[in-house]
């Protein structure tokens, strides 16, 4: 059975995409970054009423229900519909290992590790540390997909990573904390999920990539959610419910749809460097939504990292 319909699937991405296509891809990736920049503040809100395991499991279950509904409701034309999955045929078997990596990285690993980190870390600190994600994604992309960015690209990416590392060490008093270890582990698993998702988005629609990954994880997340809700106390409030809904629908599903489509259009390395803007955006949200007090180093580091975006986006891969 074909993995996607010719009527809905995006065409394979050429090495040199048309300029207007690349521009739209950049816009989609940027929208994904904006959605992701709200993840940490929304998680902090969610932790006001949910335990860490409950928050992560329930967000994944809710996102899987949304994704499953979309898979059932929209997709292929009638002649190519799957009886088992409504209007969207299941992916080919060769794509399931990649979907498993996406699920392990962005559905389970990154949300759980960052939620544990945010129990003891501020959102501002976590946001700047996660500024290393673009470099990590570019490295894994080079290994997995065979992309070969230019020396200028790598120089700018390494400069941004060095700024983030210096900030982390300075904020931690010269030693890494347990929260930092959670965050660095989250970088690795998320970069793997982004790389596989970007690769799969070249052969199937981006919304189906994250949709099938969420559904694939449902047999695990559903029982975990039931157990966690029974064990961890739950206090419903406007903040906790709003935070849960955003990380489920905004970060876990809608944001990843436009993100994967953007990566497929402009390439994984360049799309990943747009995330260098994410720490600065999250710093803004942490002040506006959480009333956090920023140290001088946080916005300075975020601004220095932002400079690297212009360089990496101009560098030819």
mmCIF file with all atom_site columns, C-alpha atoms in Angstrom, residues 126-295:
data_model
loop_
_atom_site.group_PDB
_atom_site.id
_atom_site.type_symbol
_atom_site.label_atom_id
_atom_site.label_alt_id
_atom_site.label_comp_id
_atom_site.label_asym_id
_atom_site.label_entity_id
_atom_site.label_seq_id
_atom_site.pdbx_PDB_ins_code
_atom_site.Cartn_x
_atom_site.Cartn_y
_atom_site.Cartn_z
_atom_site.occupancy
_atom_site.B_iso_or_equiv
_atom_site.pdbx_formal_charge
_atom_site.auth_seq_id
_atom_site.auth_comp_id
_atom_site.auth_asym_id
_atom_site.auth_atom_id
_atom_site.pdbx_PDB_model_num
ATOM 1   C CA . UNK A 1 126 ? 16.350 26.033 30.220 1.00 0.00 ? 126 UNK A CA 1
ATOM 2   C CA . UNK A 1 127 ? 15.575 28.068 27.116 1.00 0.00 ? 127 UNK A CA 1
ATOM 3   C CA . UNK A 1 128 ? 19.151 29.253 26.681 1.00 0.00 ? 128 UNK A CA 1
ATOM 4   C CA . UNK A 1 129 ? 20.555 25.747 27.205 1.00 0.00 ? 129 UNK A CA 1
ATOM 5   C CA . UNK A 1 130 ? 18.195 24.411 24.562 1.00 0.00 ? 130 UNK A CA 1
ATOM 6   C CA . UNK A 1 131 ? 19.819 26.923 22.233 1.00 0.00 ? 131 UNK A CA 1
ATOM 7   C CA . UNK A 1 132 ? 22.257 24.088 21.553 1.00 0.00 ? 132 UNK A CA 1
ATOM 8   C CA . UNK A 1 133 ? 19.491 22.160 19.776 1.00 0.00 ? 133 UNK A CA 1
ATOM 9   C CA . UNK A 1 134 ? 20.175 23.642 16.305 1.00 0.00 ? 134 UNK A CA 1
ATOM 10  C CA . UNK A 1 135 ? 23.819 22.565 16.371 1.00 0.00 ? 135 UNK A CA 1
ATOM 11  C CA . UNK A 1 136 ? 22.897 19.123 17.695 1.00 0.00 ? 136 UNK A CA 1
ATOM 12  C CA . UNK A 1 137 ? 20.289 18.704 14.967 1.00 0.00 ? 137 UNK A CA 1
ATOM 13  C CA . UNK A 1 138 ? 22.714 19.844 12.270 1.00 0.00 ? 138 UNK A CA 1
ATOM 14  C CA . UNK A 1 139 ? 25.332 17.355 13.481 1.00 0.00 ? 139 UNK A CA 1
ATOM 15  C CA . UNK A 1 140 ? 22.903 14.438 13.486 1.00 0.00 ? 140 UNK A CA 1
ATOM 16  C CA . UNK A 1 141 ? 21.575 15.525 10.099 1.00 0.00 ? 141 UNK A CA 1
ATOM 17  C CA . UNK A 1 142 ? 25.081 15.437 8.656  1.00 0.00 ? 142 UNK A CA 1
ATOM 18  C CA . UNK A 1 143 ? 25.523 11.903 9.979  1.00 0.00 ? 143 UNK A CA 1
ATOM 19  C CA . UNK A 1 144 ? 22.055 10.561 9.163  1.00 0.00 ? 144 UNK A CA 1
ATOM 20  C CA . UNK A 1 145 ? 20.986 12.358 5.982  1.00 0.00 ? 145 UNK A CA 1
ATOM 21  C CA . UNK A 1 146 ? 24.397 13.157 4.545  1.00 0.00 ? 146 UNK A CA 1
ATOM 22  C CA . UNK A 1 147 ? 23.927 16.939 4.461  1.00 0.00 ? 147 UNK A CA 1
ATOM 23  C CA . UNK A 1 148 ? 27.168 18.912 4.117  1.00 0.00 ? 148 UNK A CA 1
ATOM 24  C CA . UNK A 1 149 ? 26.820 22.542 5.259  1.00 0.00 ? 149 UNK A CA 1
ATOM 25  C CA . UNK A 1 150 ? 29.617 24.994 4.482  1.00 0.00 ? 150 UNK A CA 1
ATOM 26  C CA . UNK A 1 151 ? 32.456 25.977 6.793  1.00 0.00 ? 151 UNK A CA 1
ATOM 27  C CA . UNK A 1 152 ? 30.809 29.347 7.379  1.00 0.00 ? 152 UNK A CA 1
ATOM 28  C CA . UNK A 1 153 ? 27.677 27.550 8.525  1.00 0.00 ? 153 UNK A CA 1
ATOM 29  C CA . UNK A 1 154 ? 29.600 25.412 10.996 1.00 0.00 ? 154 UNK A CA 1
ATOM 30  C CA . UNK A 1 155 ? 31.623 28.355 12.283 1.00 0.00 ? 155 UNK A CA 1
ATOM 31  C CA . UNK A 1 156 ? 28.490 30.333 13.077 1.00 0.00 ? 156 UNK A CA 1
ATOM 32  C CA . UNK A 1 157 ? 26.727 27.321 14.582 1.00 0.00 ? 157 UNK A CA 1
ATOM 33  C CA . UNK A 1 158 ? 29.697 26.509 16.813 1.00 0.00 ? 158 UNK A CA 1
ATOM 34  C CA . UNK A 1 159 ? 29.918 30.148 17.912 1.00 0.00 ? 159 UNK A CA 1
ATOM 35  C CA . UNK A 1 160 ? 26.284 30.040 18.993 1.00 0.00 ? 160 UNK A CA 1
ATOM 36  C CA . UNK A 1 161 ? 26.841 26.759 20.808 1.00 0.00 ? 161 UNK A CA 1
ATOM 37  C CA . UNK A 1 162 ? 29.892 28.157 22.607 1.00 0.00 ? 162 UNK A CA 1
ATOM 38  C CA . UNK A 1 163 ? 27.846 31.130 23.816 1.00 0.00 ? 163 UNK A CA 1
ATOM 39  C CA . UNK A 1 164 ? 25.190 28.795 25.202 1.00 0.00 ? 164 UNK A CA 1
ATOM 40  C CA . UNK A 1 165 ? 27.765 26.589 26.945 1.00 0.00 ? 165 UNK A CA 1
ATOM 41  C CA . UNK A 1 166 ? 29.460 29.600 28.513 1.00 0.00 ? 166 UNK A CA 1
ATOM 42  C CA . UNK A 1 167 ? 26.112 30.842 29.767 1.00 0.00 ? 167 UNK A CA 1
ATOM 43  C CA . UNK A 1 168 ? 25.253 27.439 31.243 1.00 0.00 ? 168 UNK A CA 1
ATOM 44  C CA . UNK A 1 169 ? 28.538 27.134 33.113 1.00 0.00 ? 169 UNK A CA 1
ATOM 45  C CA . UNK A 1 170 ? 28.324 30.717 34.377 1.00 0.00 ? 170 UNK A CA 1
ATOM 46  C CA . UNK A 1 171 ? 24.749 30.289 35.597 1.00 0.00 ? 171 UNK A CA 1
ATOM 47  C CA . UNK A 1 172 ? 25.553 26.991 37.300 1.00 0.00 ? 172 UNK A CA 1
ATOM 48  C CA . UNK A 1 173 ? 28.531 28.386 39.231 1.00 0.00 ? 173 UNK A CA 1
ATOM 49  C CA . UNK A 1 174 ? 31.056 26.409 37.222 1.00 0.00 ? 174 UNK A CA 1
ATOM 50  C CA . UNK A 1 175 ? 29.349 23.018 37.592 1.00 0.00 ? 175 UNK A CA 1
ATOM 51  C CA . UNK A 1 176 ? 26.458 21.383 35.796 1.00 0.00 ? 176 UNK A CA 1
ATOM 52  C CA . UNK A 1 177 ? 23.283 20.750 37.776 1.00 0.00 ? 177 UNK A CA 1
ATOM 53  C CA . UNK A 1 178 ? 20.921 17.788 37.528 1.00 0.00 ? 178 UNK A CA 1
ATOM 54  C CA . UNK A 1 179 ? 18.552 20.004 35.537 1.00 0.00 ? 179 UNK A CA 1
ATOM 55  C CA . UNK A 1 180 ? 21.351 20.747 33.051 1.00 0.00 ? 180 UNK A CA 1
ATOM 56  C CA . UNK A 1 181 ? 21.983 17.023 32.599 1.00 0.00 ? 181 UNK A CA 1
ATOM 57  C CA . UNK A 1 182 ? 18.273 16.500 31.885 1.00 0.00 ? 182 UNK A CA 1
ATOM 58  C CA . UNK A 1 183 ? 18.382 19.331 29.356 1.00 0.00 ? 183 UNK A CA 1
ATOM 59  C CA . UNK A 1 184 ? 21.479 18.044 27.563 1.00 0.00 ? 184 UNK A CA 1
ATOM 60  C CA . UNK A 1 185 ? 19.935 14.571 27.326 1.00 0.00 ? 185 UNK A CA 1
ATOM 61  C CA . UNK A 1 186 ? 16.781 16.178 25.960 1.00 0.00 ? 186 UNK A CA 1
ATOM 62  C CA . UNK A 1 187 ? 18.853 17.864 23.251 1.00 0.00 ? 187 UNK A CA 1
ATOM 63  C CA . UNK A 1 188 ? 20.133 14.542 21.957 1.00 0.00 ? 188 UNK A CA 1
ATOM 64  C CA . UNK A 1 189 ? 16.805 12.745 21.789 1.00 0.00 ? 189 UNK A CA 1
ATOM 65  C CA . UNK A 1 190 ? 14.995 15.758 20.323 1.00 0.00 ? 190 UNK A CA 1
ATOM 66  C CA . UNK A 1 191 ? 17.651 16.296 17.651 1.00 0.00 ? 191 UNK A CA 1
ATOM 67  C CA . UNK A 1 192 ? 17.286 12.645 16.636 1.00 0.00 ? 192 UNK A CA 1
ATOM 68  C CA . UNK A 1 193 ? 13.508 13.060 16.404 1.00 0.00 ? 193 UNK A CA 1
ATOM 69  C CA . UNK A 1 194 ? 13.840 16.267 14.383 1.00 0.00 ? 194 UNK A CA 1
ATOM 70  C CA . UNK A 1 195 ? 16.297 14.672 11.975 1.00 0.00 ? 195 UNK A CA 1
ATOM 71  C CA . UNK A 1 196 ? 14.117 11.639 11.310 1.00 0.00 ? 196 UNK A CA 1
ATOM 72  C CA . UNK A 1 197 ? 10.997 13.776 11.095 1.00 0.00 ? 197 UNK A CA 1
ATOM 73  C CA . UNK A 1 198 ? 12.591 16.120 8.579  1.00 0.00 ? 198 UNK A CA 1
ATOM 74  C CA . UNK A 1 199 ? 13.746 13.160 6.507  1.00 0.00 ? 199 UNK A CA 1
ATOM 75  C CA . UNK A 1 200 ? 10.294 11.535 6.528  1.00 0.00 ? 200 UNK A CA 1
ATOM 76  C CA . UNK A 1 201 ? 8.600  14.842 5.679  1.00 0.00 ? 201 UNK A CA 1
ATOM 77  C CA . UNK A 1 202 ? 10.272 14.626 2.265  1.00 0.00 ? 202 UNK A CA 1
ATOM 78  C CA . UNK A 1 203 ? 8.215  11.558 1.366  1.00 0.00 ? 203 UNK A CA 1
ATOM 79  C CA . UNK A 1 204 ? 4.979  12.077 3.334  1.00 0.00 ? 204 UNK A CA 1
ATOM 80  C CA . UNK A 1 205 ? 3.067  15.132 4.596  1.00 0.00 ? 205 UNK A CA 1
ATOM 81  C CA . UNK A 1 206 ? 4.585  16.654 7.737  1.00 0.00 ? 206 UNK A CA 1
ATOM 82  C CA . UNK A 1 207 ? 1.318  16.458 9.683  1.00 0.00 ? 207 UNK A CA 1
ATOM 83  C CA . UNK A 1 208 ? 1.179  12.729 9.025  1.00 0.00 ? 208 UNK A CA 1
ATOM 84  C CA . UNK A 1 209 ? 4.739  12.282 10.317 1.00 0.00 ? 209 UNK A CA 1
ATOM 85  C CA . UNK A 1 210 ? 3.925  13.631 13.775 1.00 0.00 ? 210 UNK A CA 1
ATOM 86  C CA . UNK A 1 211 ? 0.395  12.224 13.606 1.00 0.00 ? 211 UNK A CA 1
ATOM 87  C CA . UNK A 1 212 ? 1.522  8.639  13.113 1.00 0.00 ? 212 UNK A CA 1
ATOM 88  C CA . UNK A 1 213 ? 4.314  9.058  15.699 1.00 0.00 ? 213 UNK A CA 1
ATOM 89  C CA . UNK A 1 214 ? 1.767  10.190 18.302 1.00 0.00 ? 214 UNK A CA 1
ATOM 90  C CA . UNK A 1 215 ? -0.589 7.318  17.476 1.00 0.00 ? 215 UNK A CA 1
ATOM 91  C CA . UNK A 1 216 ? 2.333  4.886  17.622 1.00 0.00 ? 216 UNK A CA 1
ATOM 92  C CA . UNK A 1 217 ? 3.091  5.996  21.194 1.00 0.00 ? 217 UNK A CA 1
ATOM 93  C CA . UNK A 1 218 ? -0.538 5.828  22.371 1.00 0.00 ? 218 UNK A CA 1
ATOM 94  C CA . UNK A 1 219 ? -0.376 2.215  23.681 1.00 0.00 ? 219 UNK A CA 1
ATOM 95  C CA . UNK A 1 220 ? 2.373  3.411  26.053 1.00 0.00 ? 220 UNK A CA 1
ATOM 96  C CA . UNK A 1 221 ? 1.211  6.917  26.929 1.00 0.00 ? 221 UNK A CA 1
ATOM 97  C CA . UNK A 1 222 ? -2.417 5.995  27.643 1.00 0.00 ? 222 UNK A CA 1
ATOM 98  C CA . UNK A 1 223 ? -1.719 3.527  30.519 1.00 0.00 ? 223 UNK A CA 1
ATOM 99  C CA . UNK A 1 224 ? 1.056  5.752  31.868 1.00 0.00 ? 224 UNK A CA 1
ATOM 100 C CA . UNK A 1 225 ? -1.378 8.670  31.943 1.00 0.00 ? 225 UNK A CA 1
ATOM 101 C CA . UNK A 1 226 ? -3.953 6.598  33.833 1.00 0.00 ? 226 UNK A CA 1
ATOM 102 C CA . UNK A 1 227 ? -1.401 5.472  36.447 1.00 0.00 ? 227 UNK A CA 1
ATOM 103 C CA . UNK A 1 228 ? 0.199  8.901  36.803 1.00 0.00 ? 228 UNK A CA 1
ATOM 104 C CA . UNK A 1 229 ? -3.140 10.655 37.307 1.00 0.00 ? 229 UNK A CA 1
ATOM 105 C CA . UNK A 1 230 ? -4.002 8.133  40.010 1.00 0.00 ? 230 UNK A CA 1
ATOM 106 C CA . UNK A 1 231 ? -0.683 8.621  41.840 1.00 0.00 ? 231 UNK A CA 1
ATOM 107 C CA . UNK A 1 232 ? 0.192  12.287 41.374 1.00 0.00 ? 232 UNK A CA 1
ATOM 108 C CA . UNK A 1 233 ? -2.083 14.991 42.814 1.00 0.00 ? 233 UNK A CA 1
ATOM 109 C CA . UNK A 1 234 ? -3.971 17.142 40.327 1.00 0.00 ? 234 UNK A CA 1
ATOM 110 C CA . UNK A 1 235 ? -5.080 20.717 40.983 1.00 0.00 ? 235 UNK A CA 1
ATOM 111 C CA . UNK A 1 236 ? -7.022 22.214 38.097 1.00 0.00 ? 236 UNK A CA 1
ATOM 112 C CA . UNK A 1 237 ? -6.625 25.928 37.491 1.00 0.00 ? 237 UNK A CA 1
ATOM 113 C CA . UNK A 1 238 ? -6.724 28.303 34.544 1.00 0.00 ? 238 UNK A CA 1
ATOM 114 C CA . UNK A 1 239 ? -2.929 28.196 34.277 1.00 0.00 ? 239 UNK A CA 1
ATOM 115 C CA . UNK A 1 240 ? -2.553 24.431 34.565 1.00 0.00 ? 240 UNK A CA 1
ATOM 116 C CA . UNK A 1 241 ? -5.315 23.675 32.039 1.00 0.00 ? 241 UNK A CA 1
ATOM 117 C CA . UNK A 1 242 ? -4.104 26.316 29.575 1.00 0.00 ? 242 UNK A CA 1
ATOM 118 C CA . UNK A 1 243 ? -0.531 25.045 29.878 1.00 0.00 ? 243 UNK A CA 1
ATOM 119 C CA . UNK A 1 244 ? -1.619 21.452 29.289 1.00 0.00 ? 244 UNK A CA 1
ATOM 120 C CA . UNK A 1 245 ? -3.734 22.334 26.263 1.00 0.00 ? 245 UNK A CA 1
ATOM 121 C CA . UNK A 1 246 ? -0.957 24.361 24.664 1.00 0.00 ? 246 UNK A CA 1
ATOM 122 C CA . UNK A 1 247 ? 1.780  21.746 25.061 1.00 0.00 ? 247 UNK A CA 1
ATOM 123 C CA . UNK A 1 248 ? -0.622 19.105 23.736 1.00 0.00 ? 248 UNK A CA 1
ATOM 124 C CA . UNK A 1 249 ? -2.159 20.894 20.739 1.00 0.00 ? 249 UNK A CA 1
ATOM 125 C CA . UNK A 1 250 ? 0.305  23.714 20.050 1.00 0.00 ? 250 UNK A CA 1
ATOM 126 C CA . UNK A 1 251 ? 3.732  22.272 20.825 1.00 0.00 ? 251 UNK A CA 1
ATOM 127 C CA . UNK A 1 252 ? 3.137  18.569 20.338 1.00 0.00 ? 252 UNK A CA 1
ATOM 128 C CA . UNK A 1 253 ? 1.048  18.642 17.165 1.00 0.00 ? 253 UNK A CA 1
ATOM 129 C CA . UNK A 1 254 ? 0.450  21.934 15.318 1.00 0.00 ? 254 UNK A CA 1
ATOM 130 C CA . UNK A 1 255 ? 3.963  23.279 15.881 1.00 0.00 ? 255 UNK A CA 1
ATOM 131 C CA . UNK A 1 256 ? 5.557  20.062 14.684 1.00 0.00 ? 256 UNK A CA 1
ATOM 132 C CA . UNK A 1 257 ? 3.397  20.006 11.549 1.00 0.00 ? 257 UNK A CA 1
ATOM 133 C CA . UNK A 1 258 ? 4.729  23.310 10.229 1.00 0.00 ? 258 UNK A CA 1
ATOM 134 C CA . UNK A 1 259 ? 8.202  22.543 11.592 1.00 0.00 ? 259 UNK A CA 1
ATOM 135 C CA . UNK A 1 260 ? 8.587  19.284 9.669  1.00 0.00 ? 260 UNK A CA 1
ATOM 136 C CA . UNK A 1 261 ? 7.183  20.838 6.506  1.00 0.00 ? 261 UNK A CA 1
ATOM 137 C CA . UNK A 1 262 ? 9.660  23.685 6.837  1.00 0.00 ? 262 UNK A CA 1
ATOM 138 C CA . UNK A 1 263 ? 12.573 21.293 7.327  1.00 0.00 ? 263 UNK A CA 1
ATOM 139 C CA . UNK A 1 264 ? 11.555 19.323 4.257  1.00 0.00 ? 264 UNK A CA 1
ATOM 140 C CA . UNK A 1 265 ? 11.432 22.526 2.179  1.00 0.00 ? 265 UNK A CA 1
ATOM 141 C CA . UNK A 1 266 ? 14.648 24.321 3.188  1.00 0.00 ? 266 UNK A CA 1
ATOM 142 C CA . UNK A 1 267 ? 16.729 21.462 4.566  1.00 0.00 ? 267 UNK A CA 1
ATOM 143 C CA . UNK A 1 268 ? 17.287 20.216 8.100  1.00 0.00 ? 268 UNK A CA 1
ATOM 144 C CA . UNK A 1 269 ? 20.491 22.187 8.867  1.00 0.00 ? 269 UNK A CA 1
ATOM 145 C CA . UNK A 1 270 ? 19.120 25.585 7.851  1.00 0.00 ? 270 UNK A CA 1
ATOM 146 C CA . UNK A 1 271 ? 15.745 25.001 9.478  1.00 0.00 ? 271 UNK A CA 1
ATOM 147 C CA . UNK A 1 272 ? 17.440 23.910 12.684 1.00 0.00 ? 272 UNK A CA 1
ATOM 148 C CA . UNK A 1 273 ? 19.359 27.189 12.856 1.00 0.00 ? 273 UNK A CA 1
ATOM 149 C CA . UNK A 1 274 ? 16.107 29.139 12.977 1.00 0.00 ? 274 UNK A CA 1
ATOM 150 C CA . UNK A 1 275 ? 15.720 27.670 16.434 1.00 0.00 ? 275 UNK A CA 1
ATOM 151 C CA . UNK A 1 276 ? 18.569 29.871 17.582 1.00 0.00 ? 276 UNK A CA 1
ATOM 152 C CA . UNK A 1 277 ? 15.838 32.501 17.947 1.00 0.00 ? 277 UNK A CA 1
ATOM 153 C CA . UNK A 1 278 ? 13.829 30.268 20.265 1.00 0.00 ? 278 UNK A CA 1
ATOM 154 C CA . UNK A 1 279 ? 15.746 31.092 23.486 1.00 0.00 ? 279 UNK A CA 1
ATOM 155 C CA . UNK A 1 280 ? 15.206 34.823 22.998 1.00 0.00 ? 280 UNK A CA 1
ATOM 156 C CA . UNK A 1 281 ? 11.497 34.324 22.353 1.00 0.00 ? 281 UNK A CA 1
ATOM 157 C CA . UNK A 1 282 ? 11.169 32.109 25.415 1.00 0.00 ? 282 UNK A CA 1
ATOM 158 C CA . UNK A 1 283 ? 12.934 34.732 27.526 1.00 0.00 ? 283 UNK A CA 1
ATOM 159 C CA . UNK A 1 284 ? 10.278 37.216 26.453 1.00 0.00 ? 284 UNK A CA 1
ATOM 160 C CA . UNK A 1 285 ? 7.478  34.793 27.345 1.00 0.00 ? 285 UNK A CA 1
ATOM 161 C CA . UNK A 1 286 ? 9.090  33.976 30.712 1.00 0.00 ? 286 UNK A CA 1
ATOM 162 C CA . UNK A 1 287 ? 8.959  37.651 31.656 1.00 0.00 ? 287 UNK A CA 1
ATOM 163 C CA . UNK A 1 288 ? 5.476  38.316 30.291 1.00 0.00 ? 288 UNK A CA 1
ATOM 164 C CA . UNK A 1 289 ? 3.786  35.098 31.434 1.00 0.00 ? 289 UNK A CA 1
ATOM 165 C CA . UNK A 1 290 ? 5.803  33.972 34.468 1.00 0.00 ? 290 UNK A CA 1
ATOM 166 C CA . UNK A 1 291 ? 7.178  37.264 35.809 1.00 0.00 ? 291 UNK A CA 1
ATOM 167 C CA . UNK A 1 292 ? 10.674 35.804 35.930 1.00 0.00 ? 292 UNK A CA 1
ATOM 168 C CA . UNK A 1 293 ? 13.599 38.117 36.602 1.00 0.00 ? 293 UNK A CA 1
ATOM 169 C CA . UNK A 1 294 ? 16.309 37.822 33.970 1.00 0.00 ? 294 UNK A CA 1
ATOM 170 C CA . UNK A 1 295 ? 20.001 38.045 34.653 1.00 0.00 ? 295 UNK A CA 1
#
